[in-house]
PDB file of C-alpha atoms in Angstrom:
ATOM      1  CA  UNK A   3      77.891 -50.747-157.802  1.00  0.00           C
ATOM      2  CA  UNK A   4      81.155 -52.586-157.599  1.00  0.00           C
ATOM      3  CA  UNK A   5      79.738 -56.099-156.667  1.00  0.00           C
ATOM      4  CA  UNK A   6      79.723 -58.993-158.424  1.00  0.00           C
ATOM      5  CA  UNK A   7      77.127 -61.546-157.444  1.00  0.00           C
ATOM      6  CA  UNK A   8      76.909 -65.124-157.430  1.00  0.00           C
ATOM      7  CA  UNK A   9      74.198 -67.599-157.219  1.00  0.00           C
ATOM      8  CA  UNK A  10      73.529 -69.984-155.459  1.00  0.00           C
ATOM      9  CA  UNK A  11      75.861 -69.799-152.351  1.00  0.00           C
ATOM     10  CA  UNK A  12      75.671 -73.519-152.227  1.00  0.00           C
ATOM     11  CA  UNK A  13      75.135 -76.347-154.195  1.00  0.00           C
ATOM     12  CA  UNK A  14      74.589 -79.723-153.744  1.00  0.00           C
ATOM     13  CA  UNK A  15      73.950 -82.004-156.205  1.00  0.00           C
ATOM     14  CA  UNK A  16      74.327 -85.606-157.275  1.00  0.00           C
ATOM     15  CA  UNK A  17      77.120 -87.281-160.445  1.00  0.00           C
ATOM     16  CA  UNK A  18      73.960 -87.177-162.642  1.00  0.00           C
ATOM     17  CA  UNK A  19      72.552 -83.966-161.883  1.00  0.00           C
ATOM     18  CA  UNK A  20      72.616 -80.944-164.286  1.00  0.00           C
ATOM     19  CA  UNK A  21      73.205 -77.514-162.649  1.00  0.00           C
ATOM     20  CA  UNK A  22      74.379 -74.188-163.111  1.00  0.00           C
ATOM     21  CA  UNK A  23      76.062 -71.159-161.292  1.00  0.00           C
ATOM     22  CA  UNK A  24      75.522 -67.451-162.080  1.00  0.00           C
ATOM     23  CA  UNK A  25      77.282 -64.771-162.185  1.00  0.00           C
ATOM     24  CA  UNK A  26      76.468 -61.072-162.686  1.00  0.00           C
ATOM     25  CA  UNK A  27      78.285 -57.574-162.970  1.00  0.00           C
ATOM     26  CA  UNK A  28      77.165 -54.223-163.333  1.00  0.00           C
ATOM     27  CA  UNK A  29      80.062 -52.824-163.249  1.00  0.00           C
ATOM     28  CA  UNK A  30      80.298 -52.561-167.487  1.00  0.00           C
ATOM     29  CA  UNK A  31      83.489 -54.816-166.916  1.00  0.00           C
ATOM     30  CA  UNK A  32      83.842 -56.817-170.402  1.00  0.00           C
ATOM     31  CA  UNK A  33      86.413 -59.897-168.656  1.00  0.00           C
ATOM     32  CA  UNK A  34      84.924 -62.622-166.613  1.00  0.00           C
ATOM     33  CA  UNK A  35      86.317 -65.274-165.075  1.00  0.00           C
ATOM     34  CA  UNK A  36      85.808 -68.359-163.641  1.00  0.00           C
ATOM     35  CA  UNK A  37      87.864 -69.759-160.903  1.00  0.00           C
ATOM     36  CA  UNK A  38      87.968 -72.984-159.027  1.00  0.00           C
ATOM     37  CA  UNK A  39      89.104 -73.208-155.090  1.00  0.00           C
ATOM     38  CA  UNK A  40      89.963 -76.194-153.470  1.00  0.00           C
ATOM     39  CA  UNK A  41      89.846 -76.167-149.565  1.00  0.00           C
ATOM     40  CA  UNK A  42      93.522 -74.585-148.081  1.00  0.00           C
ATOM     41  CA  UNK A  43      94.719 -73.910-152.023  1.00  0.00           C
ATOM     42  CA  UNK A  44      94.800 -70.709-154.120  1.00  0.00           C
ATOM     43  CA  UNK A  45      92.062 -70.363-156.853  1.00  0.00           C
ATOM     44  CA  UNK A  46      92.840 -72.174-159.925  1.00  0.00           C
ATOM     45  CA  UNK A  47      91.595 -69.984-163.251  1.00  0.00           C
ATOM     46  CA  UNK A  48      89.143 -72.045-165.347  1.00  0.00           C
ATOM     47  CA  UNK A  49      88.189 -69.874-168.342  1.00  0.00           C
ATOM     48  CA  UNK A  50      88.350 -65.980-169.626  1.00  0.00           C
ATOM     49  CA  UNK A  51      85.700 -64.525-171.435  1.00  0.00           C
ATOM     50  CA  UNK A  52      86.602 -61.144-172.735  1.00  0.00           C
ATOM     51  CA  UNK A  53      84.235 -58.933-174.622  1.00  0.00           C
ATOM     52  CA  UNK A  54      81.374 -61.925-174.118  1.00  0.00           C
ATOM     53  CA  UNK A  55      84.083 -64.981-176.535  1.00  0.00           C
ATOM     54  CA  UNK A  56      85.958 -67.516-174.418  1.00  0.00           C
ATOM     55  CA  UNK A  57      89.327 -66.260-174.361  1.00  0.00           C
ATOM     56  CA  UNK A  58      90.318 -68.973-172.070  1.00  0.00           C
ATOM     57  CA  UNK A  59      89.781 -71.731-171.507  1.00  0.00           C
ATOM     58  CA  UNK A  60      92.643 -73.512-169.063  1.00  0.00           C
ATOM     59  CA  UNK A  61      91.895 -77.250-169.845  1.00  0.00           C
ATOM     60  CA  UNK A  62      88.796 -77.800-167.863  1.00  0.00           C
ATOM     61  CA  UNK A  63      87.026 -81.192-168.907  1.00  0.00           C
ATOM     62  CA  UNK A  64      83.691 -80.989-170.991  1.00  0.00           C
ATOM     63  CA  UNK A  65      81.762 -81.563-167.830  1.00  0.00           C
ATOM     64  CA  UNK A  66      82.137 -78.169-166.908  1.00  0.00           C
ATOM     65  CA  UNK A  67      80.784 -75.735-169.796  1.00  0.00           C
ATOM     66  CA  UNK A  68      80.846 -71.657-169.728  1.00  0.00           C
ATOM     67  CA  UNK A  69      78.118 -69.160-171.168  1.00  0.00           C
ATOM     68  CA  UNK A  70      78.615 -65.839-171.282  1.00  0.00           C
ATOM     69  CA  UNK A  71      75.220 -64.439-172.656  1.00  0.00           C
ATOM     70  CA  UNK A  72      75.783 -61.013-172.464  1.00  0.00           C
ATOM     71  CA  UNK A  73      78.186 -58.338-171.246  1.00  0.00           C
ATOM     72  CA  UNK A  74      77.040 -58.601-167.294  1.00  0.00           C
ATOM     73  CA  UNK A  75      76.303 -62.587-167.210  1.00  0.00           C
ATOM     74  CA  UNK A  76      78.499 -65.402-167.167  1.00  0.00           C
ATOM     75  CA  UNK A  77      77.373 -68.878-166.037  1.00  0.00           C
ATOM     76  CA  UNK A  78      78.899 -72.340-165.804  1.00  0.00           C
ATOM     77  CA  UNK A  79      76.627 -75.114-166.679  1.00  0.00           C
ATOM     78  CA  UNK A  80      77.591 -78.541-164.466  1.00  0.00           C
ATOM     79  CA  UNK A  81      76.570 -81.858-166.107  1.00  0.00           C
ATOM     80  CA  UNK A  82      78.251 -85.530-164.861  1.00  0.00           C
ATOM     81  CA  UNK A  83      80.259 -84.378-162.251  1.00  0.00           C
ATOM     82  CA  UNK A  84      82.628 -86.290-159.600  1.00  0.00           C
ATOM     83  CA  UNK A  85      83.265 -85.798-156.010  1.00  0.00           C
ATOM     84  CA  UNK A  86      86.166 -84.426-156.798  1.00  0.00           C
ATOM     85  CA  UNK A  87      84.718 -81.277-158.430  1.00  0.00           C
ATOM     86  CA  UNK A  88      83.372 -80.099-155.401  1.00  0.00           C
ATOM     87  CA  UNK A  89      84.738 -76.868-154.137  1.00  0.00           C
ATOM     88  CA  UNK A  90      84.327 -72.883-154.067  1.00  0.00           C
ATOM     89  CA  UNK A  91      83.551 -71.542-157.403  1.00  0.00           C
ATOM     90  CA  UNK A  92      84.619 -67.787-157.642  1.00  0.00           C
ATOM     91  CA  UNK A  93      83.473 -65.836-160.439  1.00  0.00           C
ATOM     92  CA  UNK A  94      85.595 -62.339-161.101  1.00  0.00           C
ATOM     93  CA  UNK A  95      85.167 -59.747-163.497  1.00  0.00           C
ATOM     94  CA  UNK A  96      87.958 -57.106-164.769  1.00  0.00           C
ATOM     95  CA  UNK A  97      88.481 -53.883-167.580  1.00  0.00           C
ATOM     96  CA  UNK A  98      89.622 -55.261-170.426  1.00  0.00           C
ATOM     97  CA  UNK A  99      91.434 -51.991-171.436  1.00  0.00           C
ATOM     98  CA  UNK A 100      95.446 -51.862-171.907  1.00  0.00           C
ATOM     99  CA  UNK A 101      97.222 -50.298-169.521  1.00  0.00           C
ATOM    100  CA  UNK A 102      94.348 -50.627-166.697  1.00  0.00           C
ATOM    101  CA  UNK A 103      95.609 -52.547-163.570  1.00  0.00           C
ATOM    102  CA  UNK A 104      93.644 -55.743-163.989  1.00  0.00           C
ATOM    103  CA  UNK A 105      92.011 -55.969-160.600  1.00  0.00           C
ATOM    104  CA  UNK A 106      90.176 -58.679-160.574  1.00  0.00           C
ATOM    105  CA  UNK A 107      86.996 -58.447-158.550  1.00  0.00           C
ATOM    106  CA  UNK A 108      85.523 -61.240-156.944  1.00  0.00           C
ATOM    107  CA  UNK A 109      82.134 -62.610-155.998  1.00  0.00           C
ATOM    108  CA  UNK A 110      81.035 -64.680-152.848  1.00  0.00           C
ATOM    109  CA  UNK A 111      81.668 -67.773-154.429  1.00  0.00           C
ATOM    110  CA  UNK A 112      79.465 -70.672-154.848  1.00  0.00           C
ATOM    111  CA  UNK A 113      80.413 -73.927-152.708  1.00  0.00           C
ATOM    112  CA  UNK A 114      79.348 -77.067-154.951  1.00  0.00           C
ATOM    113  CA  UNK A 115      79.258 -80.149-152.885  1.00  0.00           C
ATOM    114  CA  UNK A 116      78.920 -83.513-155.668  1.00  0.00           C
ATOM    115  CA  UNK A 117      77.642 -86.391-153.647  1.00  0.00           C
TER     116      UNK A 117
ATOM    117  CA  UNK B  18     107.360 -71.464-165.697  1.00  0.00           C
ATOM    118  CA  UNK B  19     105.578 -69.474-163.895  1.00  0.00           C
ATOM    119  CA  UNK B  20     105.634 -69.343-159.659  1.00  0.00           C
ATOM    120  CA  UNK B  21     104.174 -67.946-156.564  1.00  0.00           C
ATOM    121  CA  UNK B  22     105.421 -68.589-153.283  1.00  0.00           C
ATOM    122  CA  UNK B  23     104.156 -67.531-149.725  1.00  0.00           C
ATOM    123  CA  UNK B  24     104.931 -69.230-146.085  1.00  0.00           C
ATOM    124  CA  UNK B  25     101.697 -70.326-145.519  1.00  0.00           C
ATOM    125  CA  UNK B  26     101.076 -69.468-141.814  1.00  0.00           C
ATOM    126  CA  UNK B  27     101.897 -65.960-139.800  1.00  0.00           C
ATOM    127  CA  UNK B  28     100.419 -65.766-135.953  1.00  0.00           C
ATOM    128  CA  UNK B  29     100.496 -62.075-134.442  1.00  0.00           C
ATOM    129  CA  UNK B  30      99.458 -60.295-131.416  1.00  0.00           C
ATOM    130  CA  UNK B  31      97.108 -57.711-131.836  1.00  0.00           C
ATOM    131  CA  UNK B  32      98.443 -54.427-132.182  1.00  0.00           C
ATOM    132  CA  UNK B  33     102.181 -55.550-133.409  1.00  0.00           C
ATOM    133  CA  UNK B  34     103.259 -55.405-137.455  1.00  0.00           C
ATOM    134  CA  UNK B  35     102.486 -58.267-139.350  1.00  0.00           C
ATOM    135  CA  UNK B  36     104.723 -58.912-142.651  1.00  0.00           C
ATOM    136  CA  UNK B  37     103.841 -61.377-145.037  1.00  0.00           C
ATOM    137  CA  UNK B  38     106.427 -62.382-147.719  1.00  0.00           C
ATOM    138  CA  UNK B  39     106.588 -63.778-151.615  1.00  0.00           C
ATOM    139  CA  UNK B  40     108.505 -64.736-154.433  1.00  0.00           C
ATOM    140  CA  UNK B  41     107.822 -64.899-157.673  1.00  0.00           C
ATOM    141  CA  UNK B  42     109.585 -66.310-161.096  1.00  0.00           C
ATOM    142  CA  UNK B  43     108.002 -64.409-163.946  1.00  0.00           C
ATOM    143  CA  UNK B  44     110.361 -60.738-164.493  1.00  0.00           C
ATOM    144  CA  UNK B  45     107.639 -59.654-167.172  1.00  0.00           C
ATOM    145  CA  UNK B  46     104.780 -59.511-164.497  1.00  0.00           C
ATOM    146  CA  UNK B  47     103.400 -55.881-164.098  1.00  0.00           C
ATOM    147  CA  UNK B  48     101.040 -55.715-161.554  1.00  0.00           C
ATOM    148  CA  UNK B  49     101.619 -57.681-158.091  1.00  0.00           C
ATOM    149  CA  UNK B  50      98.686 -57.720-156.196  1.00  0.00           C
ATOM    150  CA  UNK B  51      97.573 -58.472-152.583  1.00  0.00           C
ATOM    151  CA  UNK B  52      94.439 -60.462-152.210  1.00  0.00           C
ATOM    152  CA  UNK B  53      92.583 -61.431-148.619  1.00  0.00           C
ATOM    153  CA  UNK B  54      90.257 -64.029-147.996  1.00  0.00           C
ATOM    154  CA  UNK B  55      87.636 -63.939-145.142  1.00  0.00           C
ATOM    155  CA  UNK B  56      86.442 -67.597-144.151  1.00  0.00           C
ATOM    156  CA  UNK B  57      83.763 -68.660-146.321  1.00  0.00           C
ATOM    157  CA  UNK B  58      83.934 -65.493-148.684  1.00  0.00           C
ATOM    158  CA  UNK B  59      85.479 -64.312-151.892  1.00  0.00           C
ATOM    159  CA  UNK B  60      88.856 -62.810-152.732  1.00  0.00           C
ATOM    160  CA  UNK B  61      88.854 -58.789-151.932  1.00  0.00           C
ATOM    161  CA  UNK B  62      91.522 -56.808-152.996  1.00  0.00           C
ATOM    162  CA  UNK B  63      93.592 -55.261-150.663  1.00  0.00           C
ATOM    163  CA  UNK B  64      96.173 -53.067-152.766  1.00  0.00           C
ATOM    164  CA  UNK B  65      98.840 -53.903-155.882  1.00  0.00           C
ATOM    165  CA  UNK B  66     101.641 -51.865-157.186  1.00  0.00           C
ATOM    166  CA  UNK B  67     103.103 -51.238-160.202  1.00  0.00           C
ATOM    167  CA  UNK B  68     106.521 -52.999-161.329  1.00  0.00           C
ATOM    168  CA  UNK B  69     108.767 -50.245-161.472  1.00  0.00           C
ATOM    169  CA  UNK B  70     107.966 -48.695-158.178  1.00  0.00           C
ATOM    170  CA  UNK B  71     109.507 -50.109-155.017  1.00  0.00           C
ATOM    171  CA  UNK B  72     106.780 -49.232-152.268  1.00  0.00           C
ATOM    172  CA  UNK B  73     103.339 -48.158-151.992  1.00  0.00           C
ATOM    173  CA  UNK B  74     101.877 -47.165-149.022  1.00  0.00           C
ATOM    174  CA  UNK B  75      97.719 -47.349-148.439  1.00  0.00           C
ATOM    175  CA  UNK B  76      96.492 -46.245-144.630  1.00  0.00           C
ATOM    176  CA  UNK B  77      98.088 -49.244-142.835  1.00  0.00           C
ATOM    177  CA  UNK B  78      99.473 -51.222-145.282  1.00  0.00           C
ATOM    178  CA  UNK B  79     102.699 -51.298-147.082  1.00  0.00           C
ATOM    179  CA  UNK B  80     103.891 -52.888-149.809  1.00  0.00           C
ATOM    180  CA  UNK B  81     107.909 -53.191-150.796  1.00  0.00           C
ATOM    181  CA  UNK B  82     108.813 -54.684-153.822  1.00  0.00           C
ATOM    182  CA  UNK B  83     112.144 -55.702-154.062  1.00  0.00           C
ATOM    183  CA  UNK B  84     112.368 -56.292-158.843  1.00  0.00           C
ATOM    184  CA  UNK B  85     115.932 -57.384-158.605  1.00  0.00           C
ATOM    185  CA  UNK B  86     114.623 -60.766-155.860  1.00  0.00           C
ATOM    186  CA  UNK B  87     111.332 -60.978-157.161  1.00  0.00           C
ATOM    187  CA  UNK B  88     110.492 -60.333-153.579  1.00  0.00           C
ATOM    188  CA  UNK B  89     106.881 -59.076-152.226  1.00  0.00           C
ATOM    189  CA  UNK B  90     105.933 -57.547-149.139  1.00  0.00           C
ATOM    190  CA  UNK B  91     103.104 -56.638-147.216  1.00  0.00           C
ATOM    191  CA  UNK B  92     103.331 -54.800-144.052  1.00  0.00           C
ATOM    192  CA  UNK B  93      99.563 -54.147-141.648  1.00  0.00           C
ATOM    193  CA  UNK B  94     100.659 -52.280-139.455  1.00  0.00           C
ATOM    194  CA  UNK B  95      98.437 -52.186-136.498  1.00  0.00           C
ATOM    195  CA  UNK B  96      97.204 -55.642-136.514  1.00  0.00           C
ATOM    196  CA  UNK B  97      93.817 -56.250-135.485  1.00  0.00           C
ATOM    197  CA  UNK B  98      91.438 -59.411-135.057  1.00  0.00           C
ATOM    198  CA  UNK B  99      89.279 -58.369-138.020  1.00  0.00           C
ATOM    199  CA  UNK B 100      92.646 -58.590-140.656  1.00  0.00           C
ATOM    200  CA  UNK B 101      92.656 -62.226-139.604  1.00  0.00           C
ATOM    201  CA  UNK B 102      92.362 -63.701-142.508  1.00  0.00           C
ATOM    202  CA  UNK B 103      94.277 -65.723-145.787  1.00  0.00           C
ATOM    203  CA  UNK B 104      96.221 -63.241-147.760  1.00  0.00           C
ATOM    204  CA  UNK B 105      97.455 -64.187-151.335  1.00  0.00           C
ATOM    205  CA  UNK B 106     100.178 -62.825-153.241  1.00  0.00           C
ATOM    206  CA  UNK B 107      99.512 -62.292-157.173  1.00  0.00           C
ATOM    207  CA  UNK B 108     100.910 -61.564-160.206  1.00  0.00           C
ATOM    208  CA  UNK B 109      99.890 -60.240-163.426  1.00  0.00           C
ATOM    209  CA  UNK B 110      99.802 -58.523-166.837  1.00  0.00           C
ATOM    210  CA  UNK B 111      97.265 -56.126-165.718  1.00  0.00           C
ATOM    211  CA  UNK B 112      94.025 -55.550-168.093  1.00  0.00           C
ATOM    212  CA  UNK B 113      92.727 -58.983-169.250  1.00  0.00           C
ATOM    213  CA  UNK B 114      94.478 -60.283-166.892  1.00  0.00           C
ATOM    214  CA  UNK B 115      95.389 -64.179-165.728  1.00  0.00           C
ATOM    215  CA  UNK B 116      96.987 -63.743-162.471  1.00  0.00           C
ATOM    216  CA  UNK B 117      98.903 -66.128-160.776  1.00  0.00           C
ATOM    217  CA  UNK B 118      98.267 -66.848-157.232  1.00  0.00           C
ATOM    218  CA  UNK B 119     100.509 -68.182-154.222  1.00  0.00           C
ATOM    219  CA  UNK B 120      99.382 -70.866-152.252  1.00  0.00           C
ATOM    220  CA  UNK B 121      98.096 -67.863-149.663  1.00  0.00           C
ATOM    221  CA  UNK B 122      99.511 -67.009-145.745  1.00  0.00           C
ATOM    222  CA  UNK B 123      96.914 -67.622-142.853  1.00  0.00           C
ATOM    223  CA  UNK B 124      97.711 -64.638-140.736  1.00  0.00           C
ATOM    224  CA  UNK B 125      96.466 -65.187-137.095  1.00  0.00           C
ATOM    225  CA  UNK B 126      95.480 -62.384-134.461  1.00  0.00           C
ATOM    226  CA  UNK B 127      95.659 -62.984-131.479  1.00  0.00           C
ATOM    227  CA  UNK B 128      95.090 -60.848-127.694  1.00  0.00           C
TER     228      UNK B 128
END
């Protein structure tokens, strides 16, 4: 199994709504990521978790707040956002180990739409 | 600080070479990696090499790396529709890793 799957594919939801994306691995990767993609831009890293502790976190506001429950899981919990958040939210996953590559793999994405 | 840098638009005819360029700024990167992106879908890997070797060569792509220009290639040869796509350039530490994308190339296919 070398996917990594995110839910939902899309989001929409309003400036007061609470949400949250999902991520999962089976892949016994211990780094997750979270990455925002605007339309026609690279993806922007958000946070790290490595070995299931935020590793890093890149200055994303408050409004956007990362769980990472167990090795396989990592969600993003969405509270107050703006119009401005919405875009393609990839979630990756990686070894951790020294001297390993670092390939990151990717999910689908989720597309969050803010209204 | 750190950089990425990619011409952001390629158009080929099926069947020709395609070569898509970068630069980047940071010398201590180990890994450079290609990335594509379908419309709509995630990032999938396409290959990466290592910084002390100069090419790598995968079925029909190659990759030159040029250390002394911080310069990235990747060569498809063969183009077809399907590789129609955004391709990003990447660097990294490799393990836990925070890579460093270009802005990305829209490669076009066409007849």
């Amino acid at each position: 199994d070398t996917e990594v799957t995110q839910t939902p594919k899309h989001l929409v939801m309003g400036m007061t709504n609470k949400k949250s994306l999902k991520c999962e691995q089976h892949m016994g990767h211990r780094a997750m990521y979270w990455y925002k993609q605007k339309a026609k831009k690279p993806p922007e890293l958000m946070f790290v978790y490595s070995y299931e502790k935020l590793s890093i976190n890149e200055s994303v506001p408050s409004r956007f707040s990362p769980e990472c429950p167990n090795s396989s899981l990592l969600n993003l919990h969405l509270h107050a956002l703006q119009p401005e958040d919405s875009a393609l939210y990839l979630c990756a996953s990686s070894q951790v180990a020294g001297g390993d590559t670092g390939e990151l793999f990717f999910g689908e994405g989720s597309r969050l739409t803010v209204l | 600080g750190e950089d990425v840098e990619q011409s952001l638009f390629l158009s080929v005819r099926e069947g020709d070479s395609s070569v898509i360029n970068c630069t980047y700024t940071d010398s201590s990167s180990t890994y450079l990696y290609w990335y594509k992106q379908e419309p709509g879908a995630g990032l999938q890997l396409l290959t990466y090499i290592f910084s002390n070797m100069d090419m790598k060569q995968d079925q029909r792509l190659t990759v030159l790396l040029n250390k002394k220009d911080k310069h990235l290639s990747l060569r498809i040869a063969d183009t077809q529709t399907g590789d129609s796509a955004i391709y990003f350039c990447a660097e990294g530490s490799g393990g836990y890793n925070k890579l460093i994308f270009g802005a990305g190339t829209r490669l076009a296919v066409h007849p």
